[in-house]
Structures are given as structure tokens and as C-alpha cells.
Short mmCIF file of C-alpha atoms in Angstrom, two decimals:
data_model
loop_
_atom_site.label_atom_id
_atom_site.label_comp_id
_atom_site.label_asym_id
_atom_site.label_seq_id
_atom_site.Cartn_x
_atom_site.Cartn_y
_atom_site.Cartn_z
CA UNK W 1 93.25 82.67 -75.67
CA UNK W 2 90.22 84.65 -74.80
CA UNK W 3 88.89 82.48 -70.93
CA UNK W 4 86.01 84.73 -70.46
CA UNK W 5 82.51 83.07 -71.70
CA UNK W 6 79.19 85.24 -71.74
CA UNK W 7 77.29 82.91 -69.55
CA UNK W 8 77.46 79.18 -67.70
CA UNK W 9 75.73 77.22 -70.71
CA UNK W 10 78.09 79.14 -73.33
CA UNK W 11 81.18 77.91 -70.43
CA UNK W 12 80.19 74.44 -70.55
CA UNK W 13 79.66 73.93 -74.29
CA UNK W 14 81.37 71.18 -75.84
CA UNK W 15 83.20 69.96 -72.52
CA UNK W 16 80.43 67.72 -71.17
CA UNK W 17 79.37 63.91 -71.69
CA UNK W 18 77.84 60.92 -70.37
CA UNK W 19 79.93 58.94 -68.46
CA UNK W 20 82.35 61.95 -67.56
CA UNK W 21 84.10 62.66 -64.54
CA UNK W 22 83.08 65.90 -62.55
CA UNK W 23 84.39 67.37 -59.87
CA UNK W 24 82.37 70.11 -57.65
CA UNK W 25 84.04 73.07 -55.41
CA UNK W 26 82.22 73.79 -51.36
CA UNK W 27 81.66 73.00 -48.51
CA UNK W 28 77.86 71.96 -47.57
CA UNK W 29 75.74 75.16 -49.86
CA UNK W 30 79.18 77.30 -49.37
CA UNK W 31 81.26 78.07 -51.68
CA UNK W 32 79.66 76.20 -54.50
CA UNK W 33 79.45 76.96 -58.33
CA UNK W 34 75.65 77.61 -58.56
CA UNK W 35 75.46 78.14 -62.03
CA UNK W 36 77.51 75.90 -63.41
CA UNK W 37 75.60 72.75 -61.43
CA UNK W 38 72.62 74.30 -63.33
CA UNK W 39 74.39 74.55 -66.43
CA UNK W 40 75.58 71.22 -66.21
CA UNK W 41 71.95 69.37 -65.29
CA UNK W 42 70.44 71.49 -68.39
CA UNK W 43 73.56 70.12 -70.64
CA UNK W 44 71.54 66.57 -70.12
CA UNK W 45 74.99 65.09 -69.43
CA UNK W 46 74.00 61.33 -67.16
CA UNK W 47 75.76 58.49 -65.40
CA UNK W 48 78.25 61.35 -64.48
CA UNK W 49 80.44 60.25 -61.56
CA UNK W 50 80.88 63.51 -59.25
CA UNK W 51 83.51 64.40 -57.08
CA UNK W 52 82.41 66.63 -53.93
CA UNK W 53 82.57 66.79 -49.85
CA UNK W 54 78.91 66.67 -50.20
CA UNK W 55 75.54 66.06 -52.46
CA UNK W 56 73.87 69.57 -52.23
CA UNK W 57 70.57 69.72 -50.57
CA UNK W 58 67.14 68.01 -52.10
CA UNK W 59 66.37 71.68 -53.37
CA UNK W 60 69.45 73.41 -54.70
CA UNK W 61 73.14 72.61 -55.32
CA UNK W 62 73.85 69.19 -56.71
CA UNK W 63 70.41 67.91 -55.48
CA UNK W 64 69.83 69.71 -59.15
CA UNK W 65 71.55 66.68 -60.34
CA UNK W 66 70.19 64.11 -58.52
CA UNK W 67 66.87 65.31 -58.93
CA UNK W 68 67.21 64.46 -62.86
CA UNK W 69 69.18 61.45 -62.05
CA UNK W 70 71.95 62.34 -64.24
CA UNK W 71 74.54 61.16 -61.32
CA UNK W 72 75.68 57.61 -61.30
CA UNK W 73 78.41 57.73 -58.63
CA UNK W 74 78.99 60.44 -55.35
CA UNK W 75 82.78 60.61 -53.91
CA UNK W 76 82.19 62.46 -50.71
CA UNK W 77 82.82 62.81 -47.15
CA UNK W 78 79.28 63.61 -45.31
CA UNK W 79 76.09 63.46 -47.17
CA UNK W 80 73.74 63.88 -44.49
CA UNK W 81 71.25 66.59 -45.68
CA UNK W 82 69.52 65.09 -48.77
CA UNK W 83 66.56 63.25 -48.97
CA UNK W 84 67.06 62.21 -52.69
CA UNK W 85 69.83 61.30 -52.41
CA UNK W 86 69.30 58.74 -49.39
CA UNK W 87 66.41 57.55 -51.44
CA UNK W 88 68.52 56.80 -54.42
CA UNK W 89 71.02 55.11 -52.36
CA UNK W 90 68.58 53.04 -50.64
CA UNK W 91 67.09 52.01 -53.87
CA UNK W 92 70.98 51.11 -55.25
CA UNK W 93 70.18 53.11 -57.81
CA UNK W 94 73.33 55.81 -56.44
CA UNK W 95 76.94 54.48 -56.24
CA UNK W 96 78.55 56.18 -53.02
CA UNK W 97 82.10 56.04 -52.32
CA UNK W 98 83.08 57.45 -48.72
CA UNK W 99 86.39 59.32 -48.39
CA UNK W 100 87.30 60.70 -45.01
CA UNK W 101 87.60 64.31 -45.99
CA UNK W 102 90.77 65.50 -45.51
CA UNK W 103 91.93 62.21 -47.58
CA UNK W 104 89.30 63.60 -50.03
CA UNK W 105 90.94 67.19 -50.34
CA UNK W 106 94.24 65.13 -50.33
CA UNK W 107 93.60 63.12 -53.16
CA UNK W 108 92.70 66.07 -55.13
CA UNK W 109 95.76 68.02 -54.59
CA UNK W 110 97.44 65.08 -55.81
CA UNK W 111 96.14 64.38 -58.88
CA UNK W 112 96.37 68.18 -59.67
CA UNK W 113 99.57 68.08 -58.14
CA UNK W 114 101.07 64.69 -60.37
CA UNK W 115 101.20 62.61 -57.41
CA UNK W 116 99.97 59.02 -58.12
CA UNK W 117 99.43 58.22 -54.36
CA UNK W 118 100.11 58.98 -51.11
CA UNK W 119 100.27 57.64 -47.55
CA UNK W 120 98.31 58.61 -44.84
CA UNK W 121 97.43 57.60 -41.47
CA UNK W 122 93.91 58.38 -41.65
CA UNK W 123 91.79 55.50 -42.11
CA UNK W 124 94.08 52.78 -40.59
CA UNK W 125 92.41 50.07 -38.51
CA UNK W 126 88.45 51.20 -40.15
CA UNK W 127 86.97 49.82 -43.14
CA UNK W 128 88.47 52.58 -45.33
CA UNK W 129 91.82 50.70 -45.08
CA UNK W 130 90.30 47.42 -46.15
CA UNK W 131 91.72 45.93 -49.51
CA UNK W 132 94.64 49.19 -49.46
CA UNK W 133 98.38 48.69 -49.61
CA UNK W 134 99.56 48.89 -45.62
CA UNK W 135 103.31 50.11 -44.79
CA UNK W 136 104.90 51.09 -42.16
CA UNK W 137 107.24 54.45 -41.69
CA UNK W 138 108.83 54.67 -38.44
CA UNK W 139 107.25 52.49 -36.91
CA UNK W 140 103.93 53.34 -37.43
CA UNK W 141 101.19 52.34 -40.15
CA UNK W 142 99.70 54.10 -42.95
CA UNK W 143 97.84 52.98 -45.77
CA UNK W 144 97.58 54.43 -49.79
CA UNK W 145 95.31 56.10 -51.32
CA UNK W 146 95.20 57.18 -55.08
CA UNK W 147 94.77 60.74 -56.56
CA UNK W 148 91.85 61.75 -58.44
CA UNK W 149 91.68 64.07 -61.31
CA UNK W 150 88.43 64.83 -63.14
CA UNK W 151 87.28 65.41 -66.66
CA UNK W 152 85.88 68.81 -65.74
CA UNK W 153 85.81 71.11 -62.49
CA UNK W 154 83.34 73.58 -61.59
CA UNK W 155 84.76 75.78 -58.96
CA UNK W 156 83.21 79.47 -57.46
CA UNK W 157 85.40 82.33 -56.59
CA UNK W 158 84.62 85.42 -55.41
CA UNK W 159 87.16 87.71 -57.43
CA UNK W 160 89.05 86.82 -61.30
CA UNK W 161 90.63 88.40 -64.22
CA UNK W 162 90.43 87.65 -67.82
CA UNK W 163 93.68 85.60 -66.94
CA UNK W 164 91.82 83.29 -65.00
CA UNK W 165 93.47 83.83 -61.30
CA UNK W 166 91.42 83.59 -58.20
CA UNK W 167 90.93 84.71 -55.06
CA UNK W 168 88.25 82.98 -52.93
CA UNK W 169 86.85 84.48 -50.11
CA UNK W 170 86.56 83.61 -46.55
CA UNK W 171 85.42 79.80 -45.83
CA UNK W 172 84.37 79.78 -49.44
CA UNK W 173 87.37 78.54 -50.31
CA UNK W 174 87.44 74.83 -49.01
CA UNK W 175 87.38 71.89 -51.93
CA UNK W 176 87.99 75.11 -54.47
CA UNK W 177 91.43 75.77 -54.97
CA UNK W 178 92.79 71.71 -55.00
CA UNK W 179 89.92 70.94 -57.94
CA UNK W 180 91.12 73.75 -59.61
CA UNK W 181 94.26 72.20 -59.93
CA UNK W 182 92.52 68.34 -60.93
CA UNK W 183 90.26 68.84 -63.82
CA UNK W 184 91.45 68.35 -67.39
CA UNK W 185 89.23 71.24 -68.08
CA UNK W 186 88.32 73.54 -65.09
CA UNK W 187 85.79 76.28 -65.35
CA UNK W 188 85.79 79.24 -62.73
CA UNK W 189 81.75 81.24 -61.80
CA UNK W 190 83.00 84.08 -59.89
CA UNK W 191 80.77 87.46 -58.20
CA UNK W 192 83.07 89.88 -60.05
CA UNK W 193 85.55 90.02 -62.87
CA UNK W 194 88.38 92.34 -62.23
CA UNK W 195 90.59 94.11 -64.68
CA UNK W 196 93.75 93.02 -65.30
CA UNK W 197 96.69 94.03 -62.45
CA UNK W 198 93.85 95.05 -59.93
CA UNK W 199 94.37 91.41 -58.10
CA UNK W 200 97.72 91.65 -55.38
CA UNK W 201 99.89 89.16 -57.28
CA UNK W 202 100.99 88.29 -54.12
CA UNK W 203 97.70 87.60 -52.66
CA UNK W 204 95.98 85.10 -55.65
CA UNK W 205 94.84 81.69 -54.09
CA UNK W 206 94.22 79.96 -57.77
CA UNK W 207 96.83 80.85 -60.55
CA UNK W 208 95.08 81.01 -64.09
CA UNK W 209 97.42 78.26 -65.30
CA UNK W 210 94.19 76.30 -63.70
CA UNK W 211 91.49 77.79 -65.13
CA UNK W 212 90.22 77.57 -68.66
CA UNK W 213 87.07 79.34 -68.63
CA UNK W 214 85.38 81.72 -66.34
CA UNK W 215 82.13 83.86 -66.13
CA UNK W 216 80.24 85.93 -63.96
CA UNK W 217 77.41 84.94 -62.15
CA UNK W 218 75.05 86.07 -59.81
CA UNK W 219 74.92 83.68 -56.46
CA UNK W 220 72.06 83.06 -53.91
CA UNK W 221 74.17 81.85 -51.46
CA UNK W 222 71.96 79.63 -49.60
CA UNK W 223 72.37 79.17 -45.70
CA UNK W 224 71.83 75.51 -44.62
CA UNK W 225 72.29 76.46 -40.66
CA UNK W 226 71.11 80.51 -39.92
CA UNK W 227 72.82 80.62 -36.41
CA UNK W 228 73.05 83.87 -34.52
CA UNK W 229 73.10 85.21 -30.57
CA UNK W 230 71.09 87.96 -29.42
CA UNK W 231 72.33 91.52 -29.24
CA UNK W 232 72.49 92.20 -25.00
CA UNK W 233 69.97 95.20 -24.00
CA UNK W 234 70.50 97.40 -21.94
CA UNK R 1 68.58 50.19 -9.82
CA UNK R 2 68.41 54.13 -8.79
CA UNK R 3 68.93 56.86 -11.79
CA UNK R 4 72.33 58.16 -11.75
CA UNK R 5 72.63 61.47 -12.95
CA UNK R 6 75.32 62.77 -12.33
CA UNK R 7 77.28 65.35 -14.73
CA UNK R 8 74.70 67.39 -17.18
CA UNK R 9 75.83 68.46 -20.81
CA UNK R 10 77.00 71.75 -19.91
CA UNK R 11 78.95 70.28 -17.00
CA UNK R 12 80.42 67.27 -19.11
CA UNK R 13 81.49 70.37 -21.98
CA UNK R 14 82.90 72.37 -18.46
CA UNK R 15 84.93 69.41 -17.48
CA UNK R 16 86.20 68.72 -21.22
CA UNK R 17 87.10 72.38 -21.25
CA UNK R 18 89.42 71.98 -18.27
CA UNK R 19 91.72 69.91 -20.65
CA UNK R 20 92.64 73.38 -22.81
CA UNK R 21 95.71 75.00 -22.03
CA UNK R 22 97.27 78.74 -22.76
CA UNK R 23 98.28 78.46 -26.73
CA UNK R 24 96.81 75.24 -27.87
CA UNK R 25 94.97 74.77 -31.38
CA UNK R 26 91.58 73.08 -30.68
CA UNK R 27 89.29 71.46 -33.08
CA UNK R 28 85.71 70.90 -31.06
CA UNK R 29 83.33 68.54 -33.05
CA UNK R 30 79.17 68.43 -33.43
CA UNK R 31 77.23 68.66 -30.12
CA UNK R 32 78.42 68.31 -26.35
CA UNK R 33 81.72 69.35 -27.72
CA UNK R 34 80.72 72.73 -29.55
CA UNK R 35 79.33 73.74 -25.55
CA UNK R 36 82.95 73.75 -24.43
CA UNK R 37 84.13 77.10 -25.86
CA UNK R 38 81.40 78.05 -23.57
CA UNK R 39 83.98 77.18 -20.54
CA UNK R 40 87.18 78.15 -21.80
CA UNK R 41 88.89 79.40 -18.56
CA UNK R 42 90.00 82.63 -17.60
CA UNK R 43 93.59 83.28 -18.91
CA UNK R 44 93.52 80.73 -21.04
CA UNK R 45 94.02 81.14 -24.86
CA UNK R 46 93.05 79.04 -27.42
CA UNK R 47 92.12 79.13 -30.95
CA UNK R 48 89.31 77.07 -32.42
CA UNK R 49 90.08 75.19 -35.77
CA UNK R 50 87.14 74.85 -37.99
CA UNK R 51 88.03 71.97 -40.72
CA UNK R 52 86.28 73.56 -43.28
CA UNK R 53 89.42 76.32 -43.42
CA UNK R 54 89.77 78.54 -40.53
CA UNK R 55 91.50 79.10 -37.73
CA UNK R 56 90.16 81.31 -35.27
CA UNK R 57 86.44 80.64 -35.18
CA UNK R 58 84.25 83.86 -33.42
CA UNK R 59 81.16 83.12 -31.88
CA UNK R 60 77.71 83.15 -33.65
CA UNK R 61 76.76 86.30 -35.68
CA UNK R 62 74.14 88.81 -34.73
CA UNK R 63 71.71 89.24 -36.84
CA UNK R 64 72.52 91.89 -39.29
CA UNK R 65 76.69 89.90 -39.84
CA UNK R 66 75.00 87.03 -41.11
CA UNK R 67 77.93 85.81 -43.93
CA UNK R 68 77.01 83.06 -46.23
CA UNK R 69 80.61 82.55 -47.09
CA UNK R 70 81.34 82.44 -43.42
CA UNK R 71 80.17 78.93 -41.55
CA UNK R 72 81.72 76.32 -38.90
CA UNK R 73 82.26 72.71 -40.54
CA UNK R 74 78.54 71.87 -38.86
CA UNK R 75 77.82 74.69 -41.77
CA UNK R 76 76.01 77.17 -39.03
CA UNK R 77 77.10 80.92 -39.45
CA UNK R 78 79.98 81.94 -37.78
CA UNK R 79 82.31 85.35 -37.02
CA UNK R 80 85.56 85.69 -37.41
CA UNK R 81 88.13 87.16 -34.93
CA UNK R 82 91.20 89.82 -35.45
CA UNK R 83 93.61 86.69 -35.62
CA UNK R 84 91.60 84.36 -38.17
CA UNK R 85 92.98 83.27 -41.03
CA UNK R 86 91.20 80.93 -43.66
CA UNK R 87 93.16 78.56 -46.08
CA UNK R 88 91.73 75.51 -48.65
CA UNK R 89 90.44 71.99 -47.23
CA UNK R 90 94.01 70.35 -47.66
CA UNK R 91 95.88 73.02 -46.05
CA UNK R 92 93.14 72.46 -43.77
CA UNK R 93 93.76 68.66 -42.99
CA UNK R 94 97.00 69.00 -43.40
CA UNK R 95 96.99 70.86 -40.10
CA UNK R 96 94.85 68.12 -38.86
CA UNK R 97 97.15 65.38 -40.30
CA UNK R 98 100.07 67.01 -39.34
CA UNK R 99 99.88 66.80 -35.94
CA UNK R 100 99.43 70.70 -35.57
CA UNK R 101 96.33 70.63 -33.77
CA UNK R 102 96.92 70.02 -30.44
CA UNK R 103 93.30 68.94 -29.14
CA UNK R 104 90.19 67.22 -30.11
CA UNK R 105 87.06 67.22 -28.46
CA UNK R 106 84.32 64.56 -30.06
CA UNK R 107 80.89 62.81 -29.15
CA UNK R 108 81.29 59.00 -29.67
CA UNK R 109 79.11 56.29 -30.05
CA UNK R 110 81.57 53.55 -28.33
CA UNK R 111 84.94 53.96 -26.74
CA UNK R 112 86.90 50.34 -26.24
CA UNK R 113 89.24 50.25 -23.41
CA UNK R 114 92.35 50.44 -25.34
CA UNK R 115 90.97 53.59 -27.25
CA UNK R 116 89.31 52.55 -30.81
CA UNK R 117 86.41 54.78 -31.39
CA UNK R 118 83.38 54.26 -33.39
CA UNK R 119 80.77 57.56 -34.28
CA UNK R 120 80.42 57.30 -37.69
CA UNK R 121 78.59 54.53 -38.71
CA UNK R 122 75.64 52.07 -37.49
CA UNK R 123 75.35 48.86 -39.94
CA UNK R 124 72.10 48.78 -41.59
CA UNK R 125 71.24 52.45 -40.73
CA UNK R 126 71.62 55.06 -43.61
CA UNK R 127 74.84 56.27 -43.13
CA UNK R 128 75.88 59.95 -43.99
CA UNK R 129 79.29 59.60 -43.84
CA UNK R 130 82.36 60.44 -41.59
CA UNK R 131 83.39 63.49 -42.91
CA UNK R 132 86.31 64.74 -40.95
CA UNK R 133 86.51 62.16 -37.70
CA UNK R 134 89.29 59.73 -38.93
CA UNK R 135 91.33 62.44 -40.04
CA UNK R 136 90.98 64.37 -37.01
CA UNK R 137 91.45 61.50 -34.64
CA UNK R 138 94.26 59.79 -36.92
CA UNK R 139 96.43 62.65 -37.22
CA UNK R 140 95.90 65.37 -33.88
CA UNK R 141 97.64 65.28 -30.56
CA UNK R 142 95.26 64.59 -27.87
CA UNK R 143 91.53 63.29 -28.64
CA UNK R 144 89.24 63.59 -25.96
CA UNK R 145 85.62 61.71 -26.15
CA UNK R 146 82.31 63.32 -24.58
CA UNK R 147 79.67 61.39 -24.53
CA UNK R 148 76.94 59.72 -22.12
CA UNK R 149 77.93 56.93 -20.25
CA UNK R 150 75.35 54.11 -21.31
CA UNK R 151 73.05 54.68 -24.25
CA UNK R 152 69.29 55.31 -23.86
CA UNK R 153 68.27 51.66 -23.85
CA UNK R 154 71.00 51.49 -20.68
CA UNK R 155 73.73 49.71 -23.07
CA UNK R 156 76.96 50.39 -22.10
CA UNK R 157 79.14 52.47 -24.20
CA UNK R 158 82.92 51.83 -22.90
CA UNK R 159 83.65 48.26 -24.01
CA UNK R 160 85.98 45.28 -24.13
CA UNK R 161 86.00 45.92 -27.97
CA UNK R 162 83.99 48.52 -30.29
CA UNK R 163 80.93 46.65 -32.15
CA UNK R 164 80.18 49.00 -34.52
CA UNK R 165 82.81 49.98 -37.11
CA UNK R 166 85.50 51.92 -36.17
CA UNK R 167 86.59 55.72 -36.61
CA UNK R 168 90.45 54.91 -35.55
CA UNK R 169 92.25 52.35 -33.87
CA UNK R 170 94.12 53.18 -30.27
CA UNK R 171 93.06 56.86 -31.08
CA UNK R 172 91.68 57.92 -27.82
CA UNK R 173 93.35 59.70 -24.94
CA UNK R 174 90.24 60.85 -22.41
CA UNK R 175 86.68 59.47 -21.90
CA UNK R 176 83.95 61.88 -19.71
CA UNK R 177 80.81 61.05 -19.49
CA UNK R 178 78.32 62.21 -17.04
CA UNK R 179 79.56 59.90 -14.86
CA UNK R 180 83.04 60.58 -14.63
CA UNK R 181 86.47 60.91 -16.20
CA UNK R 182 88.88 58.10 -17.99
CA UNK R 183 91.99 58.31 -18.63
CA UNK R 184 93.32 56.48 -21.57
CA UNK R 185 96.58 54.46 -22.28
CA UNK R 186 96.66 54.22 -26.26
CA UNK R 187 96.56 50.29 -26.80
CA UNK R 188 97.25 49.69 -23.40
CA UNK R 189 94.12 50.35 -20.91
CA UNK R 190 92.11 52.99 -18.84
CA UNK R 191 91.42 53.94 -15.33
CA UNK R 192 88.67 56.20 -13.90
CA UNK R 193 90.35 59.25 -12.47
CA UNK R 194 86.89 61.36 -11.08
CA UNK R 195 83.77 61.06 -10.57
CA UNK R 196 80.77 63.14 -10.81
CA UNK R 197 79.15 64.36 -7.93
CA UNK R 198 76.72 61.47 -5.73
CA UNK R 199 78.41 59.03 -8.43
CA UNK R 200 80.03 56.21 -6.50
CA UNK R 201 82.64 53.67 -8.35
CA UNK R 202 80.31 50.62 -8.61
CA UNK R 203 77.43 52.88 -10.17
CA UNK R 204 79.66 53.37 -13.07
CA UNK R 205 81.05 49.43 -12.94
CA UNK R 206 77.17 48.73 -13.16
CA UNK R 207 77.09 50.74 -16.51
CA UNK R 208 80.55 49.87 -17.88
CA UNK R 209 81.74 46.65 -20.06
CA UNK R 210 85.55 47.45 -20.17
CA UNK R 211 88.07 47.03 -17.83
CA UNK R 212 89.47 49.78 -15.71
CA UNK R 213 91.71 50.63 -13.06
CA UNK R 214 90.62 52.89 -10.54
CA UNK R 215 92.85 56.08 -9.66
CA UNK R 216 90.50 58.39 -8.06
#
């Protein structure tokens, strides 16, 4: 089965639909699949419920999608730098579900993983906890939460093969590698296509087994926060 | 009633970094907190978490390193060091969750007396989320909370019970605030154990709501 597609519209053709589930790799701007969030706003696909740490920025990312208001629902952890977005919610016209976000990364490994549920500590005693099984192990109390899997994920990598392994690079990696792993259909943009056997088999972060379909893009690679320190002279 | 002073933001992020020892993992949060890498002592070794997926966070690029693939979880540019290592978002938290981490440093918005912790949310106010704060204070070793003493309308800040919702329940081990220092017994109570300089124990009584003991 031939996973390498000529562009991000040819990648996404014939997996997406109103009403679907999506989930989106990165962290804030980093590590996210540029193209494919374009690819998916021009596929006209709405009331999409979308799975990701965070909503882009009003100007790029998945403030594409909210821009065109093809998203009905946001699962994510922080989604402080969006104007739109606040707007929308404001206006109730955005559902917004609030995960704390390592029970966010959690619940994806799951679901990619088979796990049903889990228990975890993190939320016990907040509102996150409210209306969620309680039990106590050892003495101590945890709550469940439920995995999520996703009709289609859009991840970035830096480096894949025809086979569909990954390697991500650096903190690019984040929310990547566990959505991988959760969509019933997951499609890879990465900077370069390797040939086959140049990847370390010992040193792949995403196993092709994940990925159905990947491409080659080119990435601007936006910086939300340009921090640096001055150079001391002499 | 005279203005207290007493600790600046460098000095409160000086004081916090006095609570890092030779070895430990620490995961500093947004603001006051970020400051105390500034103040890590002599001799002492520590390696900064960043949830995001790295261990071993360097210190702002210069200008010409600038890496878009390589940012701090408050998504500002970052370096890495000869012992960094970077890994997904659940390997990530489950550091975090783990118990692997072995301090916390975090602004707050309220601290009660037995330790719950609210900085995530104010009712009615747009709310952006919590990102990584109940995980981190749910799951690592020692949390220790930076923040001013009384808010800028002169509300206190350390109360009987936290009024706005909370981050984590009996999750809080230390308290400095310009004023001074707390010490925290999870679910039990706190006790002031220093004070800042020209900062007597009834100045901070006249900005505090919870109970304390006094162990200076």
C-alpha cells in the first residue's frame, strides 16, 4: 500500500466530514501540521469537534478553522492566545471542554493504546472531578477519565519514509506521537521524506503501523514568544 | 496603615531558589517562578523540566540559535544543554504524575491554610484554561507557591478557604510572598517561618485571613 500522497488536499481526500472527530499534533504554533489544518479548512468539513492542547493563534494554525467556523467543539488544555476564539466562546457559539494537559496527552495514549479509562490523581478536589467515578488506591483518591480516539489525526514530523515511521524533532514532538497512535485514520506532513533504511530503527519515535498517509510539506514555523539574551561585549 | 514592602520579585524568586537542592528535577511555572533559575546556588545542580517534553532547559537563545522547534511550555525560545533529552507530552506528564519531579515552583492566585490552591480560573472572567497546573501540583513532590501577599486592591490572598475554584486540594507545601515564608502542613495547617526584612509579624496578620502559627 503506497502511504505517500503528492500534496495535503490529495492526503485528505475522501477521509473528511461534517460532524467528524479531529485530532491536531503541537504544542502552542510548535510542532503543528500546517498544511494539513489548511487542507482541512479548504475540504469545507464543519461542526468538526477538534482535539488539541491549544486553538492556534487568530492568524495561523487552527485559528484557520475557527476563522471559517467550521469547529463546533475545542478539547484543550490552555487557549489563551486567540481572539476568535474567545469571541466565539463568549458568544456560545464554541463548545470548550478543558482537560488538564497531561490528562489530555493521557487520554490519547489510551485510546491509541486500547485502554477504556484510567485513573489519575490529577483533577481531584477541582471541578474537573465533578460528576467522575472517585476511588480510592492506597489510601488515596483518584478519579476516571475516558480515552479519546479520533476519526482523523493530523500530526507533523520532521523526518519519514514511504513506510510511514517518524522521528520528530526536538520539542516538536509533544501531542504528536500519542495522536498518532488515536486516529482511525492518521495522516503524517513531515520537512523531509527519507529513503527507506536511512532512519536508525532503533531511534523511530512513531512506527508506520500509525500512519496511513504522509507528504511533504514546506513549514513556516511560526514563533509565538521570540525570546533571546544579548551576546556579552567585550 | 504604612506600605510594607518588603521582599521584591527577584528576591521572592532568590528565596524560592533556596529550596533547590544538588540533583533534584525542577519544574518552574509562568512569571516570579521562571526568575528563580536566575538564583540557583553555587554547587547546586538541578535540571529544569519543561512540560512541553524536555528535560534540561538552557537559557534563552542568542540571536542567530533562534529554534522554532525549540520553546519552554510558556512557548518562548529556548536552548538546550549537553544533558537534555526531549520525549512526547505523556512521557512528559507521566514524569509529572509520577512523582519524578521533585519540585514545583508556581504563582497562585489564593493559597488556603491547609494547602488548596486556586490560579487557574476567575468565575465570570474568560478563562484560558489550566494547562499543566493540576497535573503538576497533583502528581510532583514538593509544590512551592510565589506570589504577593495581598492582591492589588489589598485583599488577602492566604485564606481560611480558597474562593475561587481550585487547582488541587491539600497540594501545597511552601507559601513566600514578599512578606515572608510559610510553611505548609498538607491538610493540616501553616506557620510563618521568616520574614522579610523591616516586616514585623502583625504587618503580615494585618494582610492575612488564615490561621498560622508562628515559628520564626
Amino acid at each position: 500500500m503506497k502511504k505517500i500522497y503528492p500534496d495535503a488536499k490529495a492526503a485528505l481526500d475522501g477521509l473528511t466530514f461534517d460532524g467528524m472527530t479531529v485530532m491536531s499534533g503541537g504544542f502552542g504554533l510548535c510542532g503543528i501540521a500546517e498544511n494539513l489544518i489548511t487542507a482541512l479548512r479548504d475540504s469545507g468539513a464543519k461542526d468538526l469537534t477538534v482535539i488539541s492542547n491549544n486553538a492556534g493563534v487568530d492568524d495561523f494554525g487552527l485559528g484557520f478553522l475557527l476563522q471559517t467556523r467550521q469547529i463546533k467543539k475545542m478539547i484543550s488544555s490552555y487557549v489563551g492566545e486567540n481572539k476568535e476564539f474567545e469571541r466565539q466562546y463568549l458568544a456560545g457559539e464554541l463548545e470548550l471542554e478543558f482537560n488538564p494537559q497531561g490528562t489530555l496527552a493521557e487520554r490519547c495514549r489510551a485510546g491509541g493504546a486500547g485502554i477504556p479509562g484510567f485513573y489519575t490523581k490529577t483533577g481531584v478536589g477541582t471541578v474537573i472531578a465533578d460528576g467522575k467515578e472517585h476511588k480510592e488506591f492506597n489510601g488515596e483518591t483518584y478519579i476516571l477519565e475516558t480515552s479519546l480516539v479520533a476519526d482523523l489525526s493530523i500530526v507533523k514530523a520532521w523526518k519519514g519514509d514511504e513506510q510511514g515511521n517518524l522521528v520528530f524533532r526536538k520539542t516538536a514532538r509533544n501531542f504528536n506521537p500519542m495522536m498518532a497512535t488515536a486516529g482511525k485514520v492518521t495522516v503524517a506532513e513531515v520537512e523531509e521524506i527519507v529513503p527507506l533504511g536511512s532512519l536508525d530503527p532503533d531511534c523511530i519515535h512513531t512506527p508506520g503501523i500509525f500512519v496511513q498517509r504522509i507528504i511533504k510539506c514546506d513549514h513556516e514555523k511560526r514563533i509565538e514568544q521570540r525570546t533571546i539574551r544579548e551576546r556579552e561585549t567585550a | 496603615m504604612p506600605d510594607i514592602a518588603g521582599w521584591d520579585r527577584n528576591q521572592m524568586a532568590a528565596r524560592a531558589a533556596c529550596e533547590l537542592e544538588d540533583g533534584f528535577y525542577v519544574n518552574l511555572g509562568i512569571g516570579i517562578p521562571t526568575l528563580v533559575a536566575n538564583y540557583i546556588g553555587e554547587g547546586i545542580d538541578v535540571t529544569l523540566q519543561s512540560e512541553n517534553g524536555m528535560l534540561g532547559m538552557g537559557p534563552f537563545p542568542y540571536d542567530d540559535e533562534v529554534d522554532p522547534d525549540l520553546i519552554n511550555a510558556g512557548k518562548q525560545t529556548i536552548t538546550e544543554l549537553r544533558r537534555t533529552s526531549y520525549f512526547s507530552s505523556a512521557d512528559s506528564f507521566g514524569m509529572i504524575r509520577g512523582g519524578h519531579i521533585d519540585l514545583s515552583v508556581l504563582g497562585a492566585m489564593e493559597v488556603s491554610e491547609k494547602g488548596d490552591l486556586a490560579n487557574w480560573m476567575i468565575p465570570g472572567k474568560m478563562v484560558k484554561g489550566m494547562g499543566g497546573a493540576m497535573d503538576l501540583v497533583a502528581g510532583v513532590k514538593r509544590v512551592v507557591v510565589v506570589m504577593d501577599h495581598a492582591s492589588k486592591s489589598g485583599a488577602p490572598k492566604l485564606l481560611h478557604e480558597c474562593s475561587l475554584p481550585l487547582t488541587g486540594q491539600q497540594v501545597v507545601d511552601m507559601v513566600i510572598t514578599n512578606l515572608g515564608v510559610f510553611e505548609i502542613e498538607r491538610g493540616k495547617g501553616m506557620k510563618l517561618i521568616e520574614l522579610a526584612p523591616d516586616v514585623s509579624v502583625d504587618d503580615v496578620k494585618a494582610q492575612t485571613e488564615a490561621d498560622f502559627a508562628v515559628a520564626l
